[in-house]
Amino acid sequence: MNSRTEKGTHAPPAPGSASGPVTIEMVARAAGVSQSTVSRILNGTAVVSEAKRKAIDDAIATLGFVPNPVARGLAGGRTFSVGVITQAIDSPFYGAALRGIEDELEVLGYSPLFVSGHWNVAVEARCLDVLRSRRVDGIIVLTGRLTDQALASCARSIPVVVTGRTLMAPGLASLNFDNFEGGRLATQHLIELGHRRIAFIAGDPEHPDAVERLHGYRAALEAAGIRFGREMVISGGFSEASGLDAVDRLLATGQEFSAIFAANDQMAFGAALGLQRHGLRVPDDVSLVGFDDLPASLYAHPPLTTIHQPAYELGRLAASAVLQLLAGNQPVVEMPAPLLMVRESSRQRRD
Amino acid sequence: MNSRTEKGTHAPPAPGSASGPVTIEMVARAAGVSQSTVSRILNGTAVVSEAKRKAIDDAIATLGFVPNPVARGLAGGRTFSVGVITQAIDSPFYGAALRGIEDELEVLGYSPLFVSGHWNVAVEARCLDVLRSRRVDGIIVLTGRLTDQALASCARSIPVVVTGRTLMAPGLASLNFDNFEGGRLATQHLIELGHRRIAFIAGDPEHPDAVERLHGYRAALEAAGIRFGREMVISGGFSEASGLDAVDRLLATGQEFSAIFAANDQMAFGAALGLQRHGLRVPDDVSLVGFDDLPASLYAHPPLTTIHQPAYELGRLAASAVLQLLAGNQPVVEMPAPLLMVRESSRQRRD
DNA sequence: CTGAAAGCGCTTACAG
DNA sequence: CTGAAAGCGCTTACAG
């Protein structure tokens, strides 16, 4: 199989033919230079005389040469791929972020390598191992439950970008969305509509985002002189099912309320269904506000008022940050601020 | 940086320490055998004496050796990765399929490499190039617009599994869902509920799935002795927005109808919103049936009657098929049949 | 059953 | 500015 060593026994590879991949050696030969020189042009590692450069460019074009990333990875230690630990590849929220990562990485010829952590420290740690064994050049961690320490430690040997938390460490950049402010905005919106009995469907308490949104909710209430009551906070788990269930439990307590703020859109969808099941109309009987602004929120029934989280942008920014880290720069990334999207699930309170 | 060649000038790598990755050479030395033998055990390429096997296993364990997939890829020509051309990584439908692929691949230590084709032949062709240049061992193509010929040609050099079409070729396996039957089932359900004026919101006509669903719709109509009318077929594009728009156009024609079958759930969501905007209730005024059974359909308002498409299973089956192809076997895969999920968006016709 | 050696396709000091 | 050569960490005929 080592065709390189069989001298002259096989036909020269016709341009674009299927006779095996074109190697850098063939390009060098065709251009009458050494492999080193071809490699240098490919990598912009050194200045090369105009004549040779031209000859090489021509050879590359006519042979249709594409560098083998695997060989590059072994020899140069760079694989031109960045690992992405996403918690669930089919997440409606992170989907857009993944697309953002893809788009940004593509510009520089990098490929993302997606792995799923499933919100499980052990699994995420394994993901980290897989990614490192595959020699990715950098790693993006979308939230997750890895400790700050584990992340910082990893960043000592490879650039790391983490979202969903604020963390300072060498070789590491973090991107955090202002969940507190988002929670505050959502709640304030409801207050401005005249609501005073506002229930909150909380997210997973292990999830920092969820906790911050709760704090935002509480802050808005207190700023308006409304008593914050524990009994108005219903636990949830970020899923539609948990939102549905939360409404059942809220109603079971017999408390009065004219509005609900759900810590994410998925729970809001479940809550909307729960309300409907109990004969309550949104927004006529109860106003509903979500968080995330999933693509589906626009077509929910009714279209959901929510806090827009720039997932796609987040992905682009995270990818841009690893790329900067890879280039040896300290990333400068600015997260967009939370934005309230007023749609049809919230309205003025009626008495 | 070539620590291998500096004899004795550095401390022996402490087990689990961060002193650079453990190589097969270190394992061989520790076990007192050659690299070849270690390699053979790793790959199950040959029978090895019990004594050596034990020594090697121990060395691997204490050193914490993990084979470098990059080197493996270069030397052996296998990267233990399979490329996946998904049309949009954030697609609500394909998300589950991607998860299925991940899960199935993981069992044998393979990693998926996801790229997005964006329903664009040129982009998909580029994806194919990227994947091959990255030396993936096999390729899964989730639908897309590549020609049968392009796929078959690709399959000559690397195992290919394609979904969403039926195609026979050496080194290739195809997995097709019975869209015709699904379309028939959905329509028949509406007919059984007494509906006779059933509008159809079509998908992208370039998309074979869409065409087959239309044929299923038509077949069900004709089997029930209901005239098939072109005017009841409204064009759509598989997006929520196109579903909303389709309803507007349908209503604008002034035709009577008591039910709508949308060629996918996303359009059904848009249609539901459109109906509501016009003061029409689902299912009281018009019954609505979708296709796909997205996770969101369960929490739509009202929960959507739809055809269940086993996306997760599809992913697992596709991955299993490449794995079988890789093992040199002709894959035997059985696609689950379409299943009607009756929920709350459809009901008996009222006069 | 097992080693020594060549080779995978690049990159990168090391010398001009 | 440019080559020859070694090396990346494995696998795999080729010989015992």
XYZ file of C-alpha atoms (C1' of nucleotides) in Angstrom:
734
model
C 0.000 0.000 0.000
C 2.974 2.298 0.242
C 2.777 3.677 -3.222
C 5.458 6.239 -2.467
C 8.042 3.535 -2.429
C 7.037 1.746 -5.581
C 9.059 3.769 -8.031
C 7.406 4.249 -11.360
C 5.206 1.202 -11.217
C 1.995 3.154 -11.203
C 0.594 5.825 -13.437
C 1.094 9.395 -12.288
C -2.020 10.661 -10.560
C -4.182 12.419 -13.081
C -5.373 15.773 -11.740
C -8.601 15.311 -9.896
C -8.620 11.589 -10.544
C -9.476 9.144 -7.816
C -6.008 7.617 -7.691
C -5.483 8.242 -4.034
C -5.034 11.508 -2.197
C -2.441 13.952 -3.440
C 0.380 14.412 -0.961
C 2.628 17.300 -0.220
C 5.467 15.308 -1.720
C 3.747 15.196 -5.096
C 3.207 18.923 -4.965
C 6.848 19.502 -4.107
C 7.976 17.329 -6.953
C 5.643 18.983 -9.439
C 6.804 22.431 -8.374
C 10.447 21.468 -8.237
C 10.944 22.450 -4.619
C 11.267 20.662 -1.296
C 8.419 19.585 0.922
C 9.593 22.066 3.492
C 8.977 24.926 1.149
C 5.512 23.756 0.274
C 4.751 23.333 3.920
C 5.972 26.833 4.661
C 3.676 28.334 2.100
C 0.772 26.339 3.407
C 1.380 27.610 6.881
C 2.637 31.063 6.072
C 5.617 30.131 8.182
C 8.201 31.903 6.089
C 8.594 34.235 3.200
C 9.185 32.430 -0.058
C 10.422 33.825 -3.356
C 7.743 34.863 -5.746
C 8.786 32.379 -8.421
C 8.566 29.335 -6.173
C 5.393 30.528 -4.619
C 3.812 30.710 -8.022
C 5.059 27.278 -9.046
C 3.723 25.807 -5.836
C 0.365 27.509 -6.087
C 0.018 26.167 -9.592
C 0.967 22.658 -8.574
C -1.502 22.746 -5.707
C -4.249 23.924 -7.991
C -3.674 21.484 -10.822
C -3.159 18.522 -8.508
C -6.033 19.550 -6.308
C -3.936 19.117 -3.227
C -5.602 19.268 0.174
C -3.365 18.954 3.234
C -4.105 15.950 5.367
C -5.244 17.256 8.756
C -4.413 13.952 10.384
C -0.774 14.132 9.354
C -0.712 17.774 10.269
C -2.045 16.875 13.652
C 0.636 14.313 14.293
C 3.544 16.316 13.002
C 2.620 19.790 14.082
C 0.555 19.066 17.131
C -2.347 21.079 15.758
C -5.461 19.361 14.499
C -7.403 22.443 13.478
C -10.339 21.200 15.432
C -11.897 22.497 18.602
C -13.838 20.350 20.985
C -17.252 21.500 22.095
C -18.842 20.083 25.186
C -22.523 20.644 24.740
C -24.835 19.218 27.339
C -27.325 17.790 24.871
C -26.774 18.065 21.181
C -30.497 18.224 20.570
C -31.138 21.031 22.996
C -33.441 23.648 21.516
C -31.451 26.352 23.226
C -27.914 25.233 22.497
C -28.702 24.290 18.926
C -28.333 27.869 17.836
C -25.115 28.193 19.806
C -23.667 25.202 18.000
C -24.490 26.786 14.707
C -22.774 29.960 15.804
C -19.691 27.971 16.733
C -19.696 26.195 13.393
C -20.002 29.419 11.471
C -17.264 31.208 13.330
C -14.841 28.309 13.282
C -15.325 27.708 9.600
C -13.820 31.042 8.708
C -10.395 29.909 9.829
C -10.751 26.334 8.631
C -11.332 24.831 12.034
C -13.850 22.065 12.615
C -15.910 21.613 15.756
C -15.949 18.264 17.479
C -19.175 18.011 19.440
C -19.573 15.812 22.477
C -22.463 15.691 24.938
C -21.979 16.050 28.661
C -25.583 15.418 29.654
C -25.294 17.699 32.665
C -23.243 15.052 34.393
C -19.836 15.820 35.892
C -18.490 12.356 35.309
C -19.623 12.284 31.706
C -18.264 15.757 31.132
C -14.912 14.772 32.568
C -14.875 11.857 30.167
C -15.700 14.226 27.332
C -12.697 16.287 28.298
C -10.526 13.182 28.093
C -11.887 12.176 24.713
C -11.344 15.647 23.377
C -7.792 15.806 24.634
C -6.972 12.360 23.378
C -8.231 13.488 20.001
C -5.830 16.360 20.272
C -8.237 19.187 19.683
C -6.538 22.570 19.673
C -9.001 24.187 22.024
C -12.138 23.456 24.001
C -15.455 25.225 24.396
C -17.578 24.186 27.327
C -21.201 25.220 27.135
C -22.168 25.543 30.783
C -22.196 22.131 32.393
C -21.244 21.011 35.850
C -17.486 20.769 35.704
C -15.900 22.539 38.658
C -14.097 25.814 38.125
C -10.995 24.035 39.273
C -11.249 21.239 36.718
C -11.701 23.818 33.998
C -8.791 25.948 35.141
C -6.612 22.894 35.387
C -7.524 21.844 31.878
C -6.806 25.331 30.625
C -3.201 24.985 31.692
C -2.549 22.649 28.794
C -5.113 23.790 26.249
C -7.152 26.938 25.616
C -10.590 26.735 27.193
C -13.663 28.894 26.833
C -16.569 28.327 29.151
C -20.021 29.864 29.050
C -22.552 30.254 31.787
C -20.156 31.326 34.483
C -17.571 33.942 35.249
C -14.133 32.557 35.823
C -10.634 33.954 35.586
C -7.695 31.693 34.883
C -4.705 31.611 32.597
C -5.526 30.239 29.158
C -9.201 30.465 29.899
C -11.978 32.827 28.898
C -15.501 32.837 30.232
C -18.673 34.207 28.729
C -21.570 34.871 30.968
C -25.035 36.089 30.213
C -26.635 38.439 32.701
C -29.281 36.096 34.008
C -29.958 38.255 37.009
C -30.783 41.228 34.848
C -32.890 39.040 32.581
C -34.891 37.789 35.521
C -35.302 41.303 36.782
C -36.472 42.602 33.415
C -39.041 39.870 32.974
C -40.482 40.425 36.410
C -40.463 44.175 36.107
C -42.396 43.885 32.872
C -45.116 41.975 34.666
C -45.134 44.487 37.499
C -45.505 47.342 35.062
C -48.555 45.595 33.672
C -50.103 45.846 37.103
C -49.420 42.331 38.338
C -48.500 41.917 41.968
C -49.075 38.250 42.593
C -46.445 36.812 40.298
C -45.499 33.165 40.592
C -42.043 31.989 39.603
C -41.373 28.583 38.137
C -37.768 27.971 39.040
C -35.219 25.983 37.088
C -32.894 23.356 38.393
C -31.442 24.795 41.627
C -28.093 23.186 40.791
C -27.950 25.347 37.735
C -26.382 28.765 38.402
C -28.429 30.348 35.614
C -31.585 29.264 37.348
C -30.496 30.708 40.645
C -29.579 34.054 39.156
C -32.906 34.343 37.408
C -34.612 33.736 40.709
C -32.548 36.489 42.280
C -33.547 38.831 39.480
C -37.179 37.993 40.083
C -36.836 38.689 43.761
C -34.962 41.932 43.213
C -37.646 43.264 40.894
C -40.347 42.394 43.360
C -38.585 44.082 46.227
C -37.761 47.139 44.170
C -41.493 47.526 43.590
C -42.326 47.038 47.222
C -43.932 43.677 46.632
C -43.360 41.034 49.227
C -41.285 38.111 48.022
C -42.908 34.905 49.161
C -41.307 31.502 49.074
C -44.699 29.970 48.423
C -44.854 31.696 45.058
C -41.684 29.967 43.925
C -42.466 26.592 42.404
C -39.661 24.224 41.608
C -39.099 23.081 38.074
C -36.487 21.324 36.008
C -36.224 23.310 32.786
C -38.345 20.815 30.846
C -41.835 21.277 29.400
C -43.076 18.476 31.611
C -41.792 20.186 34.723
C -43.524 23.404 33.727
C -46.800 21.595 33.332
C -46.337 19.926 36.667
C -45.389 23.184 38.341
C -48.670 24.770 37.338
C -50.579 21.853 38.784
C -48.772 22.268 42.068
C -49.173 26.023 42.066
C -52.894 25.711 41.514
C -53.129 23.042 44.185
C -51.879 25.494 46.789
C -54.941 27.609 46.165
C -52.897 30.799 46.070
C -53.980 33.718 44.011
C -51.804 34.864 41.156
C -52.322 36.751 37.939
C -48.972 36.112 36.298
C -46.258 33.523 36.004
C -42.635 33.995 35.184
C -41.025 30.718 34.086
C -37.247 30.460 34.277
C -37.098 29.205 30.705
C -39.300 28.975 27.644
C -39.645 25.234 27.721
C -41.218 25.390 31.172
C -43.362 28.261 29.983
C -44.717 26.057 27.203
C -45.572 23.377 29.710
C -47.102 25.955 32.006
C -49.262 27.311 29.187
C -50.616 23.862 28.574
C -51.205 23.325 32.278
C -53.092 26.589 32.545
C -55.228 25.675 29.580
C -56.021 22.299 31.079
C -57.390 24.099 34.092
C -59.510 26.371 31.940
C -57.280 29.389 32.443
C -56.537 31.552 29.432
C -53.192 33.162 28.584
C -52.989 36.116 28.762
C -56.611 36.892 29.617
C -56.582 35.095 32.932
C -52.896 34.870 33.590
C -49.924 36.535 32.004
C -46.950 34.348 31.201
C -43.336 35.255 30.588
C -40.520 32.915 29.670
C -36.771 33.121 29.302
C -34.495 32.261 26.353
C -36.557 33.211 23.342
C -36.373 29.869 21.617
C -37.252 29.860 17.923
C -40.466 28.100 18.904
C -41.522 30.936 21.197
C -42.516 33.073 18.274
C -45.047 30.465 17.225
C -46.247 29.431 20.614
C -49.876 29.935 21.420
C -49.958 32.716 22.177
C -46.551 33.938 21.033
C -44.504 34.079 24.186
C -43.247 37.194 25.896
C -39.740 36.303 26.959
C -36.167 37.382 27.576
C -34.088 37.043 24.482
C -30.854 35.204 24.974
C -28.521 35.512 22.005
C -27.646 31.843 21.655
C -26.250 32.086 18.151
C -24.163 35.087 19.105
C -22.994 33.280 22.191
C -21.697 30.488 20.005
C -19.903 32.855 17.696
C -18.367 34.727 20.583
C -17.211 31.559 22.289
C -15.619 30.300 19.093
C -14.048 33.655 18.451
C -12.633 33.580 21.956
C -10.920 30.176 21.532
C -9.548 31.338 18.232
C -8.103 34.396 19.916
C -6.702 32.269 22.710
C -5.172 29.997 20.081
C -3.575 33.022 18.480
C -2.042 33.884 21.798
C -4.267 36.848 22.542
C -6.382 37.527 25.556
C -9.936 37.438 24.185
C -12.053 40.512 24.363
C -15.672 39.474 24.219
C -18.713 41.487 25.013
C -21.912 39.623 25.781
C -25.074 41.306 24.507
C -27.412 42.470 27.241
C -30.702 40.730 28.017
C -33.593 41.963 25.944
C -37.272 41.770 26.761
C -39.383 40.555 23.857
C -42.941 41.626 24.473
C -45.358 39.392 22.617
C -48.837 38.159 23.335
C -48.639 36.038 26.447
C -48.565 39.001 28.802
C -51.035 41.820 29.230
C -52.369 44.419 31.613
C -53.855 42.900 34.719
C -57.618 42.968 34.861
C -59.558 43.009 38.099
C 10.417 18.736 22.388
C 11.363 15.231 21.349
C 11.598 13.775 24.782
C 11.851 10.280 23.349
C 15.319 10.983 22.138
C 16.695 12.593 25.239
C 17.868 9.511 27.021
C 17.505 9.649 30.722
C 17.576 13.392 31.038
C 14.034 13.608 32.325
C 12.204 11.960 35.155
C 10.178 8.900 34.269
C 6.542 9.869 33.813
C 4.764 9.393 37.078
C 1.517 7.500 36.596
C -1.259 9.940 35.912
C 1.065 12.881 36.120
C 0.836 15.716 33.652
C 4.284 15.059 32.147
C 3.028 14.693 28.611
C 0.923 11.968 27.093
C 1.949 8.372 27.611
C 2.980 6.713 24.367
C 2.838 3.156 23.218
C 6.596 3.059 23.393
C 6.523 3.732 27.111
C 4.012 0.981 27.591
C 6.157 -1.410 25.584
C 9.229 -0.570 27.614
C 7.389 -0.935 30.907
C 6.006 -4.297 29.868
C 9.258 -5.485 28.379
C 7.835 -6.169 24.937
C 7.911 -4.508 21.548
C 5.564 -1.798 20.371
C 4.173 -4.214 17.826
C 2.949 -6.495 20.518
C 1.272 -3.710 22.433
C -0.329 -2.540 19.250
C -1.597 -6.014 18.515
C -3.276 -6.296 21.860
C -4.822 -2.872 21.457
C -6.265 -3.878 18.118
C -6.949 -7.521 18.794
C -4.902 -8.165 15.692
C -3.200 -11.295 16.923
C -3.177 -13.756 19.738
C -0.600 -12.962 22.368
C 0.704 -15.154 25.144
C -1.077 -14.803 28.421
C 2.009 -13.639 30.269
C 2.736 -10.752 27.947
C -0.864 -9.810 27.724
C -0.978 -9.477 31.475
C 2.204 -7.432 31.613
C 0.898 -5.114 28.939
C -2.501 -4.693 30.516
C -0.804 -3.781 33.757
C 1.496 -1.303 32.109
C -1.415 0.325 30.317
C -3.349 0.587 33.518
C -0.590 1.971 35.697
C 0.646 4.390 33.075
C -2.885 5.389 32.140
C -2.127 4.956 28.476
C -4.652 6.129 25.923
C -3.834 5.494 22.265
C -3.479 8.630 20.211
C -6.229 8.550 17.588
C -4.348 10.992 15.426
C -1.336 8.723 15.126
C -3.623 5.780 14.660
C -5.317 7.621 11.875
C -2.090 8.326 10.075
C -0.546 4.935 10.487
C -3.528 2.683 10.180
C -5.750 4.739 7.982
C -8.572 4.549 10.500
C -9.562 7.534 12.589
C -12.367 5.953 14.540
C -14.603 8.801 13.582
C -17.574 8.933 11.295
C -18.671 12.030 9.494
C -22.278 13.102 9.754
C -23.753 15.494 7.244
C -26.703 17.025 8.973
C -28.553 19.752 7.170
C -28.802 22.044 10.156
C -27.286 21.132 13.441
C -30.010 23.003 15.277
C -32.880 21.292 13.523
C -35.585 20.261 15.959
C -36.147 17.093 13.982
C -32.611 15.973 13.355
C -31.466 16.813 16.855
C -32.806 13.544 18.142
C -31.196 11.694 15.251
C -27.829 13.181 16.129
C -28.225 11.972 19.671
C -29.039 8.511 18.396
C -25.914 8.541 16.276
C -23.792 9.657 19.209
C -25.158 6.969 21.460
C -24.700 4.170 18.984
C -21.230 5.212 17.893
C -20.006 5.601 21.435
C -20.400 1.912 22.116
C -17.548 1.063 19.783
C -15.436 4.075 20.636
C -16.200 6.014 17.493
C -16.789 9.750 17.491
C -19.174 11.588 15.220
C -17.922 14.570 13.263
C -20.905 16.775 12.505
C -21.019 19.136 9.561
C -23.979 21.094 8.226
C -25.076 20.920 4.612
C -27.799 23.543 4.848
C -29.880 21.821 2.168
C -27.433 23.040 -0.423
C -25.796 20.673 -2.892
C -22.645 22.735 -3.193
C -22.241 23.031 0.556
C -22.937 19.349 1.008
C -20.334 18.470 -1.577
C -17.878 20.615 0.342
C -18.858 18.800 3.532
C -18.051 15.533 1.840
C -14.606 16.866 0.949
C -13.939 18.109 4.456
C -14.991 14.797 5.903
C -12.812 12.818 3.543
C -9.863 15.080 4.034
C -10.283 14.501 7.751
C -10.134 10.824 6.996
C -13.342 9.758 8.680
C -13.917 6.020 8.472
C -17.484 6.293 7.279
C -20.128 8.857 6.445
C -23.756 9.276 7.388
C -25.789 11.624 5.250
C -29.043 12.762 6.771
C -31.185 13.408 3.726
C -29.881 16.424 1.850
C -29.700 17.168 -1.822
C -26.659 15.271 -2.979
C -27.422 13.250 -6.089
C -27.689 9.487 -5.855
C -24.746 9.357 -8.173
C -22.542 11.533 -5.993
C -23.382 9.365 -3.030
C -22.731 6.120 -4.849
C -19.473 7.457 -6.149
C -18.398 8.462 -2.669
C -19.346 5.045 -1.368
C -16.779 3.455 -3.631
C -14.019 4.717 -1.396
C -15.730 4.926 1.975
C -18.806 3.396 3.614
C -21.837 5.636 3.286
C -25.245 5.511 4.898
C -27.921 7.832 3.644
C -31.364 8.478 5.079
C -34.437 9.845 3.384
C -34.105 7.914 0.169
C -33.851 4.392 -1.124
C -30.672 3.686 -2.960
C -28.712 0.578 -3.787
C -24.983 0.743 -4.374
C -21.889 -1.072 -3.242
C -20.591 0.141 0.096
C -23.758 2.069 0.675
C -26.823 1.556 2.808
C -29.971 3.637 2.752
C -32.624 4.098 5.373
C -35.956 5.385 4.317
C -39.003 6.240 6.315
C -42.341 5.467 4.766
C -43.503 9.004 4.161
C -46.224 7.913 1.797
C -47.772 5.703 4.416
C -47.406 8.430 7.009
C -49.221 10.891 4.789
C -51.896 8.336 4.121
C -52.379 7.568 7.797
C -52.681 11.205 8.780
C -55.240 11.912 6.101
C -57.192 8.769 6.773
C -57.425 9.748 10.425
C -59.026 13.028 9.446
C -61.394 11.254 7.073
C -62.442 8.848 9.769
C -63.331 11.837 11.909
C -65.792 12.856 9.226
C -63.741 15.495 7.475
C -64.025 15.696 3.708
C -62.639 19.104 2.947
C -59.069 18.609 4.076
C -56.431 21.113 3.095
C -52.818 20.072 2.741
C -49.914 22.349 3.542
C -47.147 20.947 1.420
C -43.458 20.967 2.176
C -40.654 21.964 -0.106
C -41.431 20.294 -3.477
C -37.711 19.678 -3.990
C -37.781 17.516 -0.923
C -38.695 13.887 -1.708
C -40.204 13.438 1.751
C -42.587 16.265 1.061
C -43.663 14.806 -2.247
C -44.310 11.393 -0.791
C -46.425 12.816 1.997
C -48.483 14.606 -0.596
C -48.964 11.359 -2.471
C -50.081 9.684 0.727
C -52.598 12.462 1.301
C -53.945 12.088 -2.178
C -54.141 8.312 -1.973
C -56.137 8.455 1.251
C -58.538 10.940 -0.268
C -59.097 8.863 -3.348
C -59.478 5.662 -1.378
C -62.328 7.356 0.457
C -63.917 8.581 -2.726
C -63.084 12.188 -2.009
C -62.058 14.321 -4.903
C -58.442 15.480 -4.771
C -58.283 19.148 -5.620
C -55.138 21.072 -6.441
C -56.659 24.136 -4.863
C -56.612 22.449 -1.465
C -52.876 21.992 -1.645
C -51.093 25.051 -0.311
C -47.370 25.358 -0.758
C -45.114 25.621 2.255
C -41.460 25.389 3.123
C -41.291 23.281 6.283
C -40.861 26.310 8.528
C -43.287 27.722 11.090
C -43.423 30.959 9.142
C -44.426 29.157 5.973
C -47.206 27.361 7.842
C -48.568 30.636 9.102
C -48.402 32.102 5.652
C -50.048 29.066 4.111
C -53.096 29.481 6.313
C -53.412 33.097 5.287
C -53.359 32.093 1.652
C -55.753 29.224 2.192
C -58.232 31.489 3.906
C -57.820 34.088 1.198
C -59.087 31.643 -1.402
C -62.400 31.526 0.399
C -62.580 27.748 0.167
C -64.340 25.726 2.767
C -62.345 23.278 4.855
C -62.732 21.675 8.235
C -59.280 20.175 8.571
C -55.666 20.772 7.684
C -52.879 18.273 7.306
C -49.488 19.969 7.436
C -46.534 18.105 5.971
C -44.537 18.687 9.132
C -45.044 19.780 12.720
C -43.266 23.061 12.355
C -45.699 24.167 9.668
C -48.533 22.868 11.809
C -47.403 25.159 14.623
C -47.399 28.102 12.279
C -50.779 27.064 10.916
C -52.236 26.857 14.407
C -51.120 30.388 15.071
C -52.537 31.540 11.742
C -55.891 29.934 12.479
C -56.001 31.564 15.874
C -55.214 34.955 14.369
C -58.286 34.534 12.191
C -60.427 33.599 15.157
C -60.581 29.933 14.276
C -60.191 27.420 17.093
C -58.275 24.146 16.923
C -59.818 21.622 16.977
C -63.297 23.083 17.486
C -63.378 24.892 14.182
C -60.665 23.101 12.310
C -58.794 19.908 12.981
C -55.054 19.971 12.511
C -52.601 17.148 11.983
C -48.838 17.418 11.644
C -45.983 15.136 10.755
C -42.778 14.264 12.673
C -43.886 14.303 16.283
C -41.300 16.778 17.475
C -40.723 16.889 21.215
C -42.541 20.230 21.185
C -45.680 18.721 19.696
C -46.633 17.211 22.978
C -46.743 20.652 24.531
C -48.240 22.539 21.659
C -51.549 24.214 22.174
C -53.427 22.036 21.779
C -51.113 19.024 21.842
C -50.691 18.098 18.229
C -52.039 15.007 16.527
C -49.221 13.902 14.287
C -47.300 11.094 12.628
C -44.499 9.887 14.801
C -41.177 9.662 13.071
C -38.588 7.787 15.104
C -35.760 10.286 14.764
C -33.652 8.940 17.603
C -34.046 5.397 16.330
C -33.209 6.579 12.854
C -29.932 7.931 14.169
C -29.099 4.728 15.972
C -29.941 2.644 12.944
C -27.887 4.791 10.637
C -24.896 4.604 12.947
C -25.337 0.908 13.368
C -25.409 0.553 9.606
C -22.074 2.348 9.066
C -20.553 0.300 11.810
C -21.702 -2.835 10.067
C -20.422 -1.580 6.758
C -17.109 -0.835 8.448
C -17.026 -4.383 9.724
C -17.469 -5.590 6.174
C -21.047 -6.719 6.576
C -24.048 -5.774 4.537
C -26.237 -3.893 7.007
C -29.614 -5.231 7.883
C -31.739 -2.377 9.112
C -35.442 -2.273 9.602
C -37.101 1.123 9.775
C -40.005 1.358 12.218
C -43.349 1.988 10.556
C -45.145 5.344 10.746
C -47.326 5.710 13.778
C -50.297 8.002 14.210
C -50.266 9.871 17.502
C -53.783 11.040 18.248
C -53.760 14.023 20.546
C -55.955 17.063 20.912
C -55.689 19.016 17.702
C -58.066 16.780 15.792
C -61.660 15.872 16.508
C -64.925 14.697 14.983
C -66.248 17.101 12.413
C -69.200 19.184 13.564
C -71.732 20.531 11.144
C 3.645 -15.865 18.995
C 6.863 -11.693 18.469
C 10.507 -8.004 16.821
C 12.838 -4.757 13.909
C 11.895 -1.687 10.511
C 9.517 0.978 7.279
C 6.028 3.945 6.476
C 1.626 7.077 7.129
C 1.945 12.735 5.422
C 3.098 16.299 7.408
C 6.196 20.097 10.413
C 10.172 22.012 12.214
C 14.587 22.805 14.112
C 19.132 22.690 11.990
C 22.174 24.147 8.673
C 23.373 26.624 4.993
C 15.183 32.124 1.230
C 15.494 26.834 1.120
C 16.826 21.588 1.753
C 17.817 17.338 4.034
C 16.599 14.957 7.876
C 14.441 13.699 12.009
C 10.415 13.083 14.295
C 5.129 12.984 15.577
C 2.873 7.938 17.687
C 1.095 4.578 15.802
C 0.291 0.059 12.341
C 1.635 -3.505 9.491
C 3.845 -6.384 6.243
C 8.121 -9.006 6.602
C 10.791 -12.297 8.774
C 11.633 -15.379 12.059
